[in-house]
PDB file of C-alpha atoms in Angstrom:
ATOM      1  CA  UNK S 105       0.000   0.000   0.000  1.00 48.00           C
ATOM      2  CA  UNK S 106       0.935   3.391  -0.993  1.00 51.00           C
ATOM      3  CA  UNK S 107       1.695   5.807   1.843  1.00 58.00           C
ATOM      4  CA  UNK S 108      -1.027   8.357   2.408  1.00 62.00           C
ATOM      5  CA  UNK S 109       0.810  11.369   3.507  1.00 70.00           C
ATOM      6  CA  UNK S 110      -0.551  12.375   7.050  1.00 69.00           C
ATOM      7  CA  UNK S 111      -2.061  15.642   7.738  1.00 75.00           C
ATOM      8  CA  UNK S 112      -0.822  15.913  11.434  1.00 84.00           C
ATOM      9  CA  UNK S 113      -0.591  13.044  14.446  1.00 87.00           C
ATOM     10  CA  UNK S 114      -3.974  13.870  15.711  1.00 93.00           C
ATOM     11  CA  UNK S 115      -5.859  10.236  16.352  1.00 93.00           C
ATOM     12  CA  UNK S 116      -8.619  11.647  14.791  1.00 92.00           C
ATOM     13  CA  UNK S 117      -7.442  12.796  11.796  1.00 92.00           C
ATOM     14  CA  UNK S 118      -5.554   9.435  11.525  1.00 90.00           C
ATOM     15  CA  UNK S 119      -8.725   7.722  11.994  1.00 92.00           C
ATOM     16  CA  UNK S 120     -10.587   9.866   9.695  1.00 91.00           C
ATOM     17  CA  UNK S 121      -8.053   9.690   7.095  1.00 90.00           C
ATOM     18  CA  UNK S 122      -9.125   6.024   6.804  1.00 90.00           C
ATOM     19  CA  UNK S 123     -12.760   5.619   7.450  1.00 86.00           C
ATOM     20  CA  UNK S 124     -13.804   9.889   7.644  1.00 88.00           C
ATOM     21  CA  UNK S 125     -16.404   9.349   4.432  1.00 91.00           C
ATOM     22  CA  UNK S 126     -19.498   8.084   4.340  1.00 93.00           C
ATOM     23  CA  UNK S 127     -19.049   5.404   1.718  1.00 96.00           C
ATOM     24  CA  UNK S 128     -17.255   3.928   3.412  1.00 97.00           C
ATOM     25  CA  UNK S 129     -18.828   3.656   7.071  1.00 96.00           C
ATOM     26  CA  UNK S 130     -21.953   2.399   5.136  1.00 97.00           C
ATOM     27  CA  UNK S 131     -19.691  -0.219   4.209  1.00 98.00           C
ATOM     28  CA  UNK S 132     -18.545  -0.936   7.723  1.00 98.00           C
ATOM     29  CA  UNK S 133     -21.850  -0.846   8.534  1.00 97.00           C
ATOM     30  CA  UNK S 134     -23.614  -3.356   5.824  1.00 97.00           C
ATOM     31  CA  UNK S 135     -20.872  -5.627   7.400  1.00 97.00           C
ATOM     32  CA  UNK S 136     -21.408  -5.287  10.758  1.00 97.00           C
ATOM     33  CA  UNK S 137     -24.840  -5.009  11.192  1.00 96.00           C
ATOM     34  CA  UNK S 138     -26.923  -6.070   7.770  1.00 95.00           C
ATOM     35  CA  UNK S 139     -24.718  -9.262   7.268  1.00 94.00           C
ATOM     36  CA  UNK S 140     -23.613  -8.138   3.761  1.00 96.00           C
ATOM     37  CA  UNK S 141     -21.019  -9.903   2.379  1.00 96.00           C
ATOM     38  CA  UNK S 142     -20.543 -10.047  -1.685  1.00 96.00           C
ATOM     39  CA  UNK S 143     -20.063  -6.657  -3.710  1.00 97.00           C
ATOM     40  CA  UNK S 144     -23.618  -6.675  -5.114  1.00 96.00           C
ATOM     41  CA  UNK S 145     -25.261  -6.088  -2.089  1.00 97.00           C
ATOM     42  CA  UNK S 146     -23.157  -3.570  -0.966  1.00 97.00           C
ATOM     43  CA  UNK S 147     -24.484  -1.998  -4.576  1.00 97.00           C
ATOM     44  CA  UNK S 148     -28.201  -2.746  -3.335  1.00 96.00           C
ATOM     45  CA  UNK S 149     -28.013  -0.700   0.066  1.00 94.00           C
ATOM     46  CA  UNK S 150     -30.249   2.248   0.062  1.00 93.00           C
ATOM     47  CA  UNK S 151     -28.083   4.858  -0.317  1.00 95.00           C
ATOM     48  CA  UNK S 152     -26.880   3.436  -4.112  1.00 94.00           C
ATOM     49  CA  UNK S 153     -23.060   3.829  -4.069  1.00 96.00           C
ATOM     50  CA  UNK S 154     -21.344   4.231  -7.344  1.00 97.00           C
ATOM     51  CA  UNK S 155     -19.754   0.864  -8.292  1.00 97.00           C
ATOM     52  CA  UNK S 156     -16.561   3.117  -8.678  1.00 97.00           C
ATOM     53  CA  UNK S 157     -16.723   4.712  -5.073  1.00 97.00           C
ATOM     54  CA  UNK S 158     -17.757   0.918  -3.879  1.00 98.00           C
ATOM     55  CA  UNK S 159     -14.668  -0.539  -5.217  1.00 97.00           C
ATOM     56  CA  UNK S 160     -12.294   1.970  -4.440  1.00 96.00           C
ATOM     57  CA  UNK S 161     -13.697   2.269  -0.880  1.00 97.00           C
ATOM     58  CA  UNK S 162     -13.445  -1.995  -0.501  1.00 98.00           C
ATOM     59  CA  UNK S 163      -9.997  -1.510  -1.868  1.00 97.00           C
ATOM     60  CA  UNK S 164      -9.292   1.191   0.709  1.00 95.00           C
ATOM     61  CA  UNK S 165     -10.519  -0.920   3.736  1.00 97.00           C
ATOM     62  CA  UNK S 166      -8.758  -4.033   2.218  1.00 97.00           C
ATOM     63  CA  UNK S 167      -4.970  -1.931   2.640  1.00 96.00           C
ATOM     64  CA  UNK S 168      -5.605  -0.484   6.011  1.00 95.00           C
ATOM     65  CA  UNK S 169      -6.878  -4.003   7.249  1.00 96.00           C
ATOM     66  CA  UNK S 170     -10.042  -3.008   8.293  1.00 96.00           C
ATOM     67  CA  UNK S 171     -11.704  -5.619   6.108  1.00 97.00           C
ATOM     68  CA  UNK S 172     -10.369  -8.786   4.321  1.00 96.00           C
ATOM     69  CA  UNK S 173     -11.831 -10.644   0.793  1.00 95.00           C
ATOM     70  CA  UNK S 174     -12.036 -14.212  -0.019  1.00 93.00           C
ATOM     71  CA  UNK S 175     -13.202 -16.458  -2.814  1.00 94.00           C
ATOM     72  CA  UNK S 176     -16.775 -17.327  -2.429  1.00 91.00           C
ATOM     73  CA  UNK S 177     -16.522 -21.291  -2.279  1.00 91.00           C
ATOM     74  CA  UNK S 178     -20.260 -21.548  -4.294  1.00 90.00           C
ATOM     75  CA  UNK S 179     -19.417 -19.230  -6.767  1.00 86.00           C
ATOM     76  CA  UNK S 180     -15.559 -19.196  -7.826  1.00 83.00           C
ATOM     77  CA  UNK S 181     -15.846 -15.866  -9.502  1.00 86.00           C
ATOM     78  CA  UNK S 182     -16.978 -13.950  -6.744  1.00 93.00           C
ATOM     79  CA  UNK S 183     -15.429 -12.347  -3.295  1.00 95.00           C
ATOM     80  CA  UNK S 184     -16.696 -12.732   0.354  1.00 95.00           C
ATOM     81  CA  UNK S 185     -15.882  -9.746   2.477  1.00 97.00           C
ATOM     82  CA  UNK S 186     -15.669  -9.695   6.241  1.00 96.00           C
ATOM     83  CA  UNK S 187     -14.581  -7.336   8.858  1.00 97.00           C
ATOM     84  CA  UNK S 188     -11.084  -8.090  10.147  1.00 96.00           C
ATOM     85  CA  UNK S 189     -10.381  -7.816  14.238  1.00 96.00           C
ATOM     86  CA  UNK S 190      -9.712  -3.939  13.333  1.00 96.00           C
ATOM     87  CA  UNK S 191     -12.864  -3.983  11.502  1.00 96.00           C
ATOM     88  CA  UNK S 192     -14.601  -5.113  14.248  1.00 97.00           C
ATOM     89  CA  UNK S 193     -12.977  -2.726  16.814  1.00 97.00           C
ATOM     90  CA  UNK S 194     -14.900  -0.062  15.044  1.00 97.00           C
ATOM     91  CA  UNK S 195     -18.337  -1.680  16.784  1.00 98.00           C
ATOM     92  CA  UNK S 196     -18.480   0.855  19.797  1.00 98.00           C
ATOM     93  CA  UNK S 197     -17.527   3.914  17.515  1.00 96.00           C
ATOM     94  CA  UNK S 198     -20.759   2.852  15.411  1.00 97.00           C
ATOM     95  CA  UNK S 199     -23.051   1.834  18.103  1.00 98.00           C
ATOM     96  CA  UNK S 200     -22.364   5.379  19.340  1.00 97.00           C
ATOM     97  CA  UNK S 201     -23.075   6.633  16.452  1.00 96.00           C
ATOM     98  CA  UNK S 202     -26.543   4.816  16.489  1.00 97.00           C
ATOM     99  CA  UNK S 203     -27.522   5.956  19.829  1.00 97.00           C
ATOM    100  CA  UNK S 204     -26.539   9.713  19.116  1.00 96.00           C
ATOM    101  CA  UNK S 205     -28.769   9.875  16.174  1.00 96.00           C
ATOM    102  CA  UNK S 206     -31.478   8.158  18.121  1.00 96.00           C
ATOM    103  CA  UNK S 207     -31.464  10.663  20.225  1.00 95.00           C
ATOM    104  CA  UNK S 208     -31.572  13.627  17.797  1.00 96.00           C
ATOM    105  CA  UNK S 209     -33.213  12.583  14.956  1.00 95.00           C
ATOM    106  CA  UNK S 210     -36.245  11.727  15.531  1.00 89.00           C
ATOM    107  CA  UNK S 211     -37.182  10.556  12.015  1.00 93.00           C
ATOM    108  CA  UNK S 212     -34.210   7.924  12.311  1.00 92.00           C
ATOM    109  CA  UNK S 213     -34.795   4.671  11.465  1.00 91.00           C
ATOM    110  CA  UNK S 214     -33.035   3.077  14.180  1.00 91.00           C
ATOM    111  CA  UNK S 215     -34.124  -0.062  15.946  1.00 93.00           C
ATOM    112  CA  UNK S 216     -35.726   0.768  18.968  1.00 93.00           C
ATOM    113  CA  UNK S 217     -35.337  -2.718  20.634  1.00 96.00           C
ATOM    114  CA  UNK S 218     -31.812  -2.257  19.672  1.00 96.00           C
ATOM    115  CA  UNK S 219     -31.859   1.652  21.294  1.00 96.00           C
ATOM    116  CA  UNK S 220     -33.945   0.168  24.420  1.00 96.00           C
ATOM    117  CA  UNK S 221     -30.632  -2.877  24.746  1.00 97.00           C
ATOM    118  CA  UNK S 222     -27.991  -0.070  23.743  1.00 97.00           C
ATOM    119  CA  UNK S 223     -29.569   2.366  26.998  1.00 96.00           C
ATOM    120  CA  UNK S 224     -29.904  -0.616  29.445  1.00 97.00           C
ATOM    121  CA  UNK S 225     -26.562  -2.215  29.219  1.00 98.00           C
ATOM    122  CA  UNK S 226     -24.363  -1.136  26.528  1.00 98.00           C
ATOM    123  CA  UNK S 227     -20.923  -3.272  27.070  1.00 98.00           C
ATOM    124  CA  UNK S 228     -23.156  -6.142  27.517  1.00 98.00           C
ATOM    125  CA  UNK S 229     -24.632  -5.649  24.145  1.00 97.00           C
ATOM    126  CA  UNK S 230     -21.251  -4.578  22.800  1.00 98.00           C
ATOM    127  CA  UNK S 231     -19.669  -7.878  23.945  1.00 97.00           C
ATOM    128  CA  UNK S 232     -23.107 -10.090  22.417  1.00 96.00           C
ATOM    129  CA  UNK S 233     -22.520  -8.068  18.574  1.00 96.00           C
ATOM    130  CA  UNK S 234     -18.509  -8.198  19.337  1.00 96.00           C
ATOM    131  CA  UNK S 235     -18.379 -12.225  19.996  1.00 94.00           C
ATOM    132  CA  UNK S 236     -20.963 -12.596  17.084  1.00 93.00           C
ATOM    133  CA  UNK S 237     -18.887 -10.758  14.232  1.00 94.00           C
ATOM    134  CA  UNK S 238     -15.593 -12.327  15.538  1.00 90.00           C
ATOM    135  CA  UNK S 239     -16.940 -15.641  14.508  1.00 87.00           C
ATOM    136  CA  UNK S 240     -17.919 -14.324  11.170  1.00 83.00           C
ATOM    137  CA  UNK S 241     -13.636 -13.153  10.897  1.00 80.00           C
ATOM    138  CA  UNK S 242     -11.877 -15.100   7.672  1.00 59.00           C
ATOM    139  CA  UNK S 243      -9.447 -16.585   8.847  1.00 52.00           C
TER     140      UNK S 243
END
């Protein structure tokens, strides 16, 4: 992977340097939470990403190890993406994110079991999703 020249040392402009768009936290998030797995689904999310932005985002995630791609064993032709332990380590960050736009949008369309769960006992919940995508990890 190329270097990406750094802007400054700041963890969060390291971290957004990586994952700062929204393209690609959808991705992240089709992943983590919507079980997506093969590029044409990531294509049928409702927010209809370019196929260009899709595969230069996957491509992007792939060098910074925040995702890995395998063959698909039924169909030889095709790629399996998963979240890699980094990947996953992004779960709080986006289950934050969930909660704060529960609480300030109140058109969102998130989950309010999930919300209700998130509120009662969050690391609990964390650990549930954490242990679940871990198992899902290519190895």
């Amino acid at each position: 992977m190329a270097k990406q020249k750094r802007r400054s040392d700041c963890p969060i402009s390291t971290a957004l340097d990586i994952f700062g768009d929204k393209w690609t936290l959808l991705i992240i998030r089709d992943l983590m939470f919507k079980g997506k797995q093969h590029y044409v689904e990531f294509l049928q999310s409702e927010e209809k990403i370019a196929t260009n932005i899709l595969a230069d985002r996957l491509h992007i995630l792939e060098q910074h190890g925040i995702i890995s791609k395998s063959i698909d064993p039924a169909h030889g032709s095709r790629y399996l993406y998963h979240l890699s332990v980094k990947g996953v380590d992004l779960l709080p960050m986006l289950v934050e994110m969930i909660l704060w736009s529960a609480r300030y949008d109140p058109a969102t369309a998130a989950d309010a079991e999930f919300i209700a769960a998130a509120r009662q006992d969050l690391a609990g919940l964390l650990k549930t999703i954490k242990l679940g995508l871990k198992e899902k990890i290519a190895v």
